[in-house]
PDB file of N, CA and C in Angstrom:
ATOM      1  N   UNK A   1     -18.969  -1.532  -4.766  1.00 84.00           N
ATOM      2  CA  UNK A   1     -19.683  -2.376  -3.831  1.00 84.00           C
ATOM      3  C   UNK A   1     -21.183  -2.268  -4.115  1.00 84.00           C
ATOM      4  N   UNK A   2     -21.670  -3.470  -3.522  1.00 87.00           N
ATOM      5  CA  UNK A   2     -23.284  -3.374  -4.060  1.00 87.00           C
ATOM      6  C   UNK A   2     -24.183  -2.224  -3.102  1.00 87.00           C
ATOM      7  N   UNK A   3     -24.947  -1.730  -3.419  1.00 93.00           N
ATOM      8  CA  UNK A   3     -25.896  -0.965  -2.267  1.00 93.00           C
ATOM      9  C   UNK A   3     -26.485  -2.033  -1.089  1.00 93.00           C
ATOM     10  N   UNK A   4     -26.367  -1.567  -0.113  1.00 95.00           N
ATOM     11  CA  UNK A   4     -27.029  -1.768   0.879  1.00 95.00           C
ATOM     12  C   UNK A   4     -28.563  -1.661   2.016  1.00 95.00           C
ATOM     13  N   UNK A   5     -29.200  -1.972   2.078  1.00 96.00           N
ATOM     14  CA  UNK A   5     -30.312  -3.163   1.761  1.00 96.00           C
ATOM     15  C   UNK A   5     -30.454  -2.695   0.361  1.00 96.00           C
ATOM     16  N   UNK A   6     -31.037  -3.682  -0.831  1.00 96.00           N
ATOM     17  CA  UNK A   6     -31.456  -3.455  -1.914  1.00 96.00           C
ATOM     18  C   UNK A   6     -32.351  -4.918  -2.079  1.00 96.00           C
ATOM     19  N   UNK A   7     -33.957  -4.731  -1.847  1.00 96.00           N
ATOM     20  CA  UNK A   7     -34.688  -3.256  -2.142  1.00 96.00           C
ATOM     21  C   UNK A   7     -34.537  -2.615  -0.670  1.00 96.00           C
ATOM     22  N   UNK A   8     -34.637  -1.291  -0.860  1.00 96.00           N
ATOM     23  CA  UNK A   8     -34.932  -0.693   0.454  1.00 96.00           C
ATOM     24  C   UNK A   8     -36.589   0.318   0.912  1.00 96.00           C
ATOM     25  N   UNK A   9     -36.310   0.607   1.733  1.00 93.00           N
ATOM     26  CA  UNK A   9     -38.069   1.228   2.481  1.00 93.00           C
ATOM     27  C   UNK A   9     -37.155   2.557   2.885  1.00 93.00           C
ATOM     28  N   UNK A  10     -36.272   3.090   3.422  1.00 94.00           N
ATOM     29  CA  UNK A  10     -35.799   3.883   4.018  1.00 94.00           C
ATOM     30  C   UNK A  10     -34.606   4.402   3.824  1.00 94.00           C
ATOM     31  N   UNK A  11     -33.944   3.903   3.794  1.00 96.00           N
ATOM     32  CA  UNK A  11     -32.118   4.211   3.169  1.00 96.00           C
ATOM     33  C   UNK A  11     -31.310   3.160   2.737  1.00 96.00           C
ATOM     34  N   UNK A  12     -30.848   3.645   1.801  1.00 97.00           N
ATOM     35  CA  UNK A  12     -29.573   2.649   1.233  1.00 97.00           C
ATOM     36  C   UNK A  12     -28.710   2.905   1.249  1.00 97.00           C
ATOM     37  N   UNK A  13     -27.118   1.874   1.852  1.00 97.00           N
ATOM     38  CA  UNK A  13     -26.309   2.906   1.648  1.00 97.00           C
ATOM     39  C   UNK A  13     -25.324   2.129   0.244  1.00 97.00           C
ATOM     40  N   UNK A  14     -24.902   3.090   0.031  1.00 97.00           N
ATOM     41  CA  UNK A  14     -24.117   2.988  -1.370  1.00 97.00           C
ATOM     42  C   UNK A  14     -22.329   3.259  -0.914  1.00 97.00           C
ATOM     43  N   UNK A  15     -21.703   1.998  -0.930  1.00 96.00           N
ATOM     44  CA  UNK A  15     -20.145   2.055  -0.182  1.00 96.00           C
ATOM     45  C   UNK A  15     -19.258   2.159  -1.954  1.00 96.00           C
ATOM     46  N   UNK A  16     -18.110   2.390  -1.743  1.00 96.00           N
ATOM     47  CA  UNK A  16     -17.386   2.601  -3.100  1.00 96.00           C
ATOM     48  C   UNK A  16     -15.845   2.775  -2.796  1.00 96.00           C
ATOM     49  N   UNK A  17     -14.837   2.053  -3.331  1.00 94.00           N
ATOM     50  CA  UNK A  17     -13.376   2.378  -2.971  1.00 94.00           C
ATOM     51  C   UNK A  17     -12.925   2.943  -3.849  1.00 94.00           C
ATOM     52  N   UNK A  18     -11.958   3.877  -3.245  1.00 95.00           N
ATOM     53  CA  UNK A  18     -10.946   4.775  -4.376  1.00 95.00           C
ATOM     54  C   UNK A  18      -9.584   4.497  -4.668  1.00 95.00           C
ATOM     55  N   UNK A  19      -8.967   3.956  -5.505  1.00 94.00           N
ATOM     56  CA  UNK A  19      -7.728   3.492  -5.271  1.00 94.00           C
ATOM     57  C   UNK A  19      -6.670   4.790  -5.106  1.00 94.00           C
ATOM     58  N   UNK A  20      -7.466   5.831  -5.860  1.00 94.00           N
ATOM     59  CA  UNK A  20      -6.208   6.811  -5.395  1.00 94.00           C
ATOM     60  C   UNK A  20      -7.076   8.058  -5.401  1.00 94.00           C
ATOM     61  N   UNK A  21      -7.069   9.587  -5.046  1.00 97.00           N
ATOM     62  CA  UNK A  21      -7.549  11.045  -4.577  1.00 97.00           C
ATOM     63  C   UNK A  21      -7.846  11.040  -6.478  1.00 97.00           C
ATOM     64  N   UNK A  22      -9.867  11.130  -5.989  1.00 96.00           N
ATOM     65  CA  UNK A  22     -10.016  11.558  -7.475  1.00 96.00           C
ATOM     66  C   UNK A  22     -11.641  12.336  -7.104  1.00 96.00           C
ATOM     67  N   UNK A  23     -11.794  12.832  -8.748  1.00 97.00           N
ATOM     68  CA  UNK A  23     -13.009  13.678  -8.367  1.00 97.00           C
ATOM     69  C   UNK A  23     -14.030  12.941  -8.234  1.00 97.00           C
ATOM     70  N   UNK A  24     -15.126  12.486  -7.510  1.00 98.00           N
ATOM     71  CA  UNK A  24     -16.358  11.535  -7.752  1.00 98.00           C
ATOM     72  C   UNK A  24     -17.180  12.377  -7.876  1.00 98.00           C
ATOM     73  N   UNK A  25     -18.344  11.632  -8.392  1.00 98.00           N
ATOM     74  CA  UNK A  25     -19.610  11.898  -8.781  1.00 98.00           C
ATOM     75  C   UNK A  25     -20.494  10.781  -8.754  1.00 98.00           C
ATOM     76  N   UNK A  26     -21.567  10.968  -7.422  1.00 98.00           N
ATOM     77  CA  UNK A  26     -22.120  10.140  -7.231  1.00 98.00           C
ATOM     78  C   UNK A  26     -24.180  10.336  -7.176  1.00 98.00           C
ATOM     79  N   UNK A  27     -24.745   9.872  -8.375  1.00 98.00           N
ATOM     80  CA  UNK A  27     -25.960  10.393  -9.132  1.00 98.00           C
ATOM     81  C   UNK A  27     -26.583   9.286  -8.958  1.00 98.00           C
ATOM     82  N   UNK A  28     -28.233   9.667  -8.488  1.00 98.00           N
ATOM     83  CA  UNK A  28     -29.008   8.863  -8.460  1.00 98.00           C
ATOM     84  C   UNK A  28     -30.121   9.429  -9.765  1.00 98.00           C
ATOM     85  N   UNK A  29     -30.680   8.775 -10.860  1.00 98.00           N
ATOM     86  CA  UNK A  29     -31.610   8.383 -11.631  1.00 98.00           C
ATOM     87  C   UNK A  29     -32.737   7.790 -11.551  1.00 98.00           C
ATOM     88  N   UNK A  30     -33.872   8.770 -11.841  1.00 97.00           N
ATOM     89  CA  UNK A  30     -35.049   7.439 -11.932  1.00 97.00           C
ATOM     90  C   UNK A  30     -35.051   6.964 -13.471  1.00 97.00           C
ATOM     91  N   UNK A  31     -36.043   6.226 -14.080  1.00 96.00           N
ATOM     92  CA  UNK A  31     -35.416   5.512 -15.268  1.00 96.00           C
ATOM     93  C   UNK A  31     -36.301   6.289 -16.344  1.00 96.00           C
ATOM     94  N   UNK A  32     -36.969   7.541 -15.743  1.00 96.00           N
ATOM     95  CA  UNK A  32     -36.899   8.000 -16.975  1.00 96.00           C
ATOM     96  C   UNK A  32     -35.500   8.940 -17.564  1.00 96.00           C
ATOM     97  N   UNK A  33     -34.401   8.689 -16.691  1.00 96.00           N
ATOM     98  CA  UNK A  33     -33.365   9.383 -17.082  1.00 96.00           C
ATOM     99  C   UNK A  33     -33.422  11.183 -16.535  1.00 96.00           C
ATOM    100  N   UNK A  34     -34.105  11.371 -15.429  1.00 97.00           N
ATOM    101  CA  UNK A  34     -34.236  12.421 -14.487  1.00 97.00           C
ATOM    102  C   UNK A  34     -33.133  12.280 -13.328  1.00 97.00           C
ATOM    103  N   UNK A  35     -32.458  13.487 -13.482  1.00 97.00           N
ATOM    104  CA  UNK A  35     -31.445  13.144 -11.950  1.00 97.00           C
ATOM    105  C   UNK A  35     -32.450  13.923 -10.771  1.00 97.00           C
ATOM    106  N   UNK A  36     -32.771  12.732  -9.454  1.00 97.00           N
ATOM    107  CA  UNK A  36     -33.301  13.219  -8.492  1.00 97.00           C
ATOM    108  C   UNK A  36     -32.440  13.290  -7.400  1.00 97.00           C
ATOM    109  N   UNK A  37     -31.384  12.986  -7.171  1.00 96.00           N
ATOM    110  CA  UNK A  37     -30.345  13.294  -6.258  1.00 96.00           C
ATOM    111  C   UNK A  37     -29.288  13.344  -6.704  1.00 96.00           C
ATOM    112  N   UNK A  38     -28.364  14.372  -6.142  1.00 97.00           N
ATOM    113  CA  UNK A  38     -26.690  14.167  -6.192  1.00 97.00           C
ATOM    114  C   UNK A  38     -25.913  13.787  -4.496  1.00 97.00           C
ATOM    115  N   UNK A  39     -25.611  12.843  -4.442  1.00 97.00           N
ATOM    116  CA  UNK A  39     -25.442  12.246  -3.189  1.00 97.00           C
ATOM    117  C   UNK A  39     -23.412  12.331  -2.849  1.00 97.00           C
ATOM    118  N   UNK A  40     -22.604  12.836  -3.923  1.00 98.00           N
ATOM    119  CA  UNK A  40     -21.259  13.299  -3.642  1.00 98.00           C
ATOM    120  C   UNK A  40     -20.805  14.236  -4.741  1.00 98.00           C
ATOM    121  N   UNK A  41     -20.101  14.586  -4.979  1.00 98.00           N
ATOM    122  CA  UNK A  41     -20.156  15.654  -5.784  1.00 98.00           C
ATOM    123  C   UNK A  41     -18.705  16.362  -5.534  1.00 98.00           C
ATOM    124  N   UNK A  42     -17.512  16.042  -5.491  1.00 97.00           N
ATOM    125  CA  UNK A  42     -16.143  16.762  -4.602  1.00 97.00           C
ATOM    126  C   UNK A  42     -14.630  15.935  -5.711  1.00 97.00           C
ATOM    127  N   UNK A  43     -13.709  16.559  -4.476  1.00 98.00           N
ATOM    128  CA  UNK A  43     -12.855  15.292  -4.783  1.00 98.00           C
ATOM    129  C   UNK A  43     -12.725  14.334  -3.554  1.00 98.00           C
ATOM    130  N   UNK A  44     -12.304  13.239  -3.742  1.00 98.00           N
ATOM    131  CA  UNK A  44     -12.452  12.637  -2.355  1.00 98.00           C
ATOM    132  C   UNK A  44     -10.955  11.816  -2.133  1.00 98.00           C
ATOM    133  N   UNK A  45     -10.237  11.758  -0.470  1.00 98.00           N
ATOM    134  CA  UNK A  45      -9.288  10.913  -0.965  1.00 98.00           C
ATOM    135  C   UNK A  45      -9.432   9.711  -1.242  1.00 98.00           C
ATOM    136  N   UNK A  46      -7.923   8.894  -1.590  1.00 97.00           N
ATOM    137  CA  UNK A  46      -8.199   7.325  -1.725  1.00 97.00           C
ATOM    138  C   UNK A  46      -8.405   6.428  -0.292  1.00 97.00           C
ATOM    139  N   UNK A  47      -9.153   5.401  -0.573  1.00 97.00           N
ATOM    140  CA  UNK A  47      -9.950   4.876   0.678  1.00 97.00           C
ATOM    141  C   UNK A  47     -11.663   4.175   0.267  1.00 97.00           C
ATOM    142  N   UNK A  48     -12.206   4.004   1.369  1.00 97.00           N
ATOM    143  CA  UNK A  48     -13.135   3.444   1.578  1.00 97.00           C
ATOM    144  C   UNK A  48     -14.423   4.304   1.559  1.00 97.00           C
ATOM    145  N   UNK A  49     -15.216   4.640   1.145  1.00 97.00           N
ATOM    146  CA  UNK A  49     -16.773   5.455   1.257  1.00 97.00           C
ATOM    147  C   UNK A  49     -17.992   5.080   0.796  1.00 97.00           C
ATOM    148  N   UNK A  50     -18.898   5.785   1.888  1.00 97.00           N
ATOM    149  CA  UNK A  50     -20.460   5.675   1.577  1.00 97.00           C
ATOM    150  C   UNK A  50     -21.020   6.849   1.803  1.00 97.00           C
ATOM    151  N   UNK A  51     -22.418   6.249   0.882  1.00 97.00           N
ATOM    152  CA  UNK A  51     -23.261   7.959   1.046  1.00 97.00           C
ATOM    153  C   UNK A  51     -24.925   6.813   1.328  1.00 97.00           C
ATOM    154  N   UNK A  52     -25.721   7.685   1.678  1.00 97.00           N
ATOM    155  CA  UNK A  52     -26.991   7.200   2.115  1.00 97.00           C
ATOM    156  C   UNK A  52     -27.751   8.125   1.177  1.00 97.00           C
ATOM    157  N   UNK A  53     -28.862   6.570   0.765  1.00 97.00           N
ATOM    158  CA  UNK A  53     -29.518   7.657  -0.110  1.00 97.00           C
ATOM    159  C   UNK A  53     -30.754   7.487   0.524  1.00 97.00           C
ATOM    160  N   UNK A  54     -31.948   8.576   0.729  1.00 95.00           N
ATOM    161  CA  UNK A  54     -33.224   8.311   1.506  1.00 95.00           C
ATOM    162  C   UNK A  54     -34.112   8.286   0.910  1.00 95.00           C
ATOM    163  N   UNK A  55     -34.959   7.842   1.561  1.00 94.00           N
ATOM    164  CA  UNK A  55     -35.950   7.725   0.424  1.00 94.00           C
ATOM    165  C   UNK A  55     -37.054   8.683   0.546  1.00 94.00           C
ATOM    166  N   UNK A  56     -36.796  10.080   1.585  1.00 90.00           N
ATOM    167  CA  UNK A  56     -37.674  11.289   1.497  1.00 90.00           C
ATOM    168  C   UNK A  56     -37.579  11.556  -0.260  1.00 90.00           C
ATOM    169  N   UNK A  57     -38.830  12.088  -0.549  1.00 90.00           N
ATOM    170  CA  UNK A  57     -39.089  12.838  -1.794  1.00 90.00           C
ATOM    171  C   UNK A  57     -38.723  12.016  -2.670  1.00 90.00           C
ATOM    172  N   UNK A  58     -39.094  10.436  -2.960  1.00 94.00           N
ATOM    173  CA  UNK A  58     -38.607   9.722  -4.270  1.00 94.00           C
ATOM    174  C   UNK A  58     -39.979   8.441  -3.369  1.00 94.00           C
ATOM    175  N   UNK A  59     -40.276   8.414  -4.964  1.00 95.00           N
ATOM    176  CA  UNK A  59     -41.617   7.273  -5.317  1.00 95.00           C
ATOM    177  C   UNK A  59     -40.910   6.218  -5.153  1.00 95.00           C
ATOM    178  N   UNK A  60     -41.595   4.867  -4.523  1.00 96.00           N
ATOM    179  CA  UNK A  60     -41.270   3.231  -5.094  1.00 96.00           C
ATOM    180  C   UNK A  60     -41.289   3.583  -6.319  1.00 96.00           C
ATOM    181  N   UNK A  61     -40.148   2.394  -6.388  1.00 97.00           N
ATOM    182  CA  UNK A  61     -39.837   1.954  -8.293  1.00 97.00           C
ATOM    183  C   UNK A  61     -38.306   1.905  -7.981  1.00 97.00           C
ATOM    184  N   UNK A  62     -38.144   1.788  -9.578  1.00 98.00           N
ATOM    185  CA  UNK A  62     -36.326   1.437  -9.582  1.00 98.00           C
ATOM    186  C   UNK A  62     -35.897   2.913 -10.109  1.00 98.00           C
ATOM    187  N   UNK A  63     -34.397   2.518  -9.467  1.00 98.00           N
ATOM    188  CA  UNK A  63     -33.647   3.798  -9.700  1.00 98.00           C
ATOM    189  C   UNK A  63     -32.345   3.397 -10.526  1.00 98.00           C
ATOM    190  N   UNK A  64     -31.615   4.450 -10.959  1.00 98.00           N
ATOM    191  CA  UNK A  64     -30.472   4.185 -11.039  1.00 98.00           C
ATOM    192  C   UNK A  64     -29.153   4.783 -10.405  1.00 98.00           C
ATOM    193  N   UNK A  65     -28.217   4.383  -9.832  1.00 97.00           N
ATOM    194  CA  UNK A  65     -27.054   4.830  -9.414  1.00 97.00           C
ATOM    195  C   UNK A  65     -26.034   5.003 -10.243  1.00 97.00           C
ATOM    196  N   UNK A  66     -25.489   6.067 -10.038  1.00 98.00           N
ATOM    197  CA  UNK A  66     -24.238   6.224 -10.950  1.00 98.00           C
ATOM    198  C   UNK A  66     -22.896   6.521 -10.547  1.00 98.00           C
ATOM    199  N   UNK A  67     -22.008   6.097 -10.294  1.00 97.00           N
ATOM    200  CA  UNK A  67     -20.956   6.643  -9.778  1.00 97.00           C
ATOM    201  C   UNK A  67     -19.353   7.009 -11.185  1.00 97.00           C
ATOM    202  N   UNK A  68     -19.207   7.957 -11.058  1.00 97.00           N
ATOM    203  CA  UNK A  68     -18.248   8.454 -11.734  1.00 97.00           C
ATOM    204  C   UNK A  68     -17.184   9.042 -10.998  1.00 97.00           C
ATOM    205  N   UNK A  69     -15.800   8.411 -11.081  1.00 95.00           N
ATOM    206  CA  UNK A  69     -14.637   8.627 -10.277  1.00 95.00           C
ATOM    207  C   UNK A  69     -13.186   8.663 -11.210  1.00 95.00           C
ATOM    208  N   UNK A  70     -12.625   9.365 -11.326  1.00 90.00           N
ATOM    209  CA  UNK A  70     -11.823   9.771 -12.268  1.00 90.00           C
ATOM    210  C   UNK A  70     -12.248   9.830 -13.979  1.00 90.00           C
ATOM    211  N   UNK A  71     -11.462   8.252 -14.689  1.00 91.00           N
ATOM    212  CA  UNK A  71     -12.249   7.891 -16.009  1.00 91.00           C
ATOM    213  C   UNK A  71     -13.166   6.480 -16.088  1.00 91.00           C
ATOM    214  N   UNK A  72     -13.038   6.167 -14.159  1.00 93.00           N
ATOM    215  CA  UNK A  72     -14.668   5.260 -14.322  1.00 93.00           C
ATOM    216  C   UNK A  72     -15.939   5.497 -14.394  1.00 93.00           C
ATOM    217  N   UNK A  73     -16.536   4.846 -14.385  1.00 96.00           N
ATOM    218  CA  UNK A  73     -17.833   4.910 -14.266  1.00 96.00           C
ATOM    219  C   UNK A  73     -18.373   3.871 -14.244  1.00 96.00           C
ATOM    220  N   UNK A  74     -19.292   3.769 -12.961  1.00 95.00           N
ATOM    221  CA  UNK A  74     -20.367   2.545 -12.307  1.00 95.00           C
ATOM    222  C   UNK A  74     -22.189   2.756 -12.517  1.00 95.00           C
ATOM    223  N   UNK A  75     -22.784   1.692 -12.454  1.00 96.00           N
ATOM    224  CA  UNK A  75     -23.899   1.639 -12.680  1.00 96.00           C
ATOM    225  C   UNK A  75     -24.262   0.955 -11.779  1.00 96.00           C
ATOM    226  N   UNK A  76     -25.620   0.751 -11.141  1.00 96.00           N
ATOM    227  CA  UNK A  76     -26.342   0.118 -10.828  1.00 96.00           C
ATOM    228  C   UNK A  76     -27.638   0.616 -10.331  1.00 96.00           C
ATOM    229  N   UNK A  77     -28.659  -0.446 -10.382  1.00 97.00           N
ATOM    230  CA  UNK A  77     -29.623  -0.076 -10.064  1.00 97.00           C
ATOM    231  C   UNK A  77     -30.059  -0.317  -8.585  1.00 97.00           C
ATOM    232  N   UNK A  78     -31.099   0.127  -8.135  1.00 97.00           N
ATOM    233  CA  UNK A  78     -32.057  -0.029  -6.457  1.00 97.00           C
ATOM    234  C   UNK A  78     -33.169   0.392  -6.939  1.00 97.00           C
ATOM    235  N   UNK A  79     -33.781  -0.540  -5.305  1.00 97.00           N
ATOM    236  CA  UNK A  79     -35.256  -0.564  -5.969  1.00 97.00           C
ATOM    237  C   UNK A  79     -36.066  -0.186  -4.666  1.00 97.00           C
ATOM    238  N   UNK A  80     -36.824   0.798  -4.453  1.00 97.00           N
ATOM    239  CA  UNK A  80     -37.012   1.499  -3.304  1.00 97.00           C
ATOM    240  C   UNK A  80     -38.811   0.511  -3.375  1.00 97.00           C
ATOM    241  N   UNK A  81     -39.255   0.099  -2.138  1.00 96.00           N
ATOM    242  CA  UNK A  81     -40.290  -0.454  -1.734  1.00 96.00           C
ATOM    243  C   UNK A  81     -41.171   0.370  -1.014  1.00 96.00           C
ATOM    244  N   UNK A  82     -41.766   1.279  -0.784  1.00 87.00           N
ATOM    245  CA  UNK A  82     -42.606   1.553   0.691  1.00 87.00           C
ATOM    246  C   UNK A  82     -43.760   0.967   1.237  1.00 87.00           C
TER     247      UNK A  82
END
């Protein structure tokens, strides 16, 4: 699912479905390829989820999201405004 508001000032939230109980990994990037948050990190069951990402301690500019859940893996970017 896409992030939520994007751009954002304050929080975004980032929703994602699991079709079945797998490990995620859910990484935020700035684009110099620095991880500044880990926002899930477990196994999770199958279902529906979100994580909020804030925008304490991270500059305007674009980021990247990453989500890794079994042998997927998602991309996208957000773009934080203040």
């Amino acid at each position: 699912h896409d992030a939520y508001p994007n751009p954002f000032n304050s929080t975004a939230t980032i929703s994602y479905s699991l079709p079945f109980e797998s490990r995620v990994s859910l990484t935020v990037y700035d684009l110099n390829g620095r991880r500044v948050a880990t926002l899930v990190d477990g196994v999770q069951q199958a279902g529906v989820h979100s994580a909020a990402l804030g925008s304490d301690n991270l500059a305007a500019g674009m980021y990247i999201v990453r989500l890794q859940a079994g042998w997927e893996q998602f991309t996208q970017k957000v773009m934080l405004v203040k």
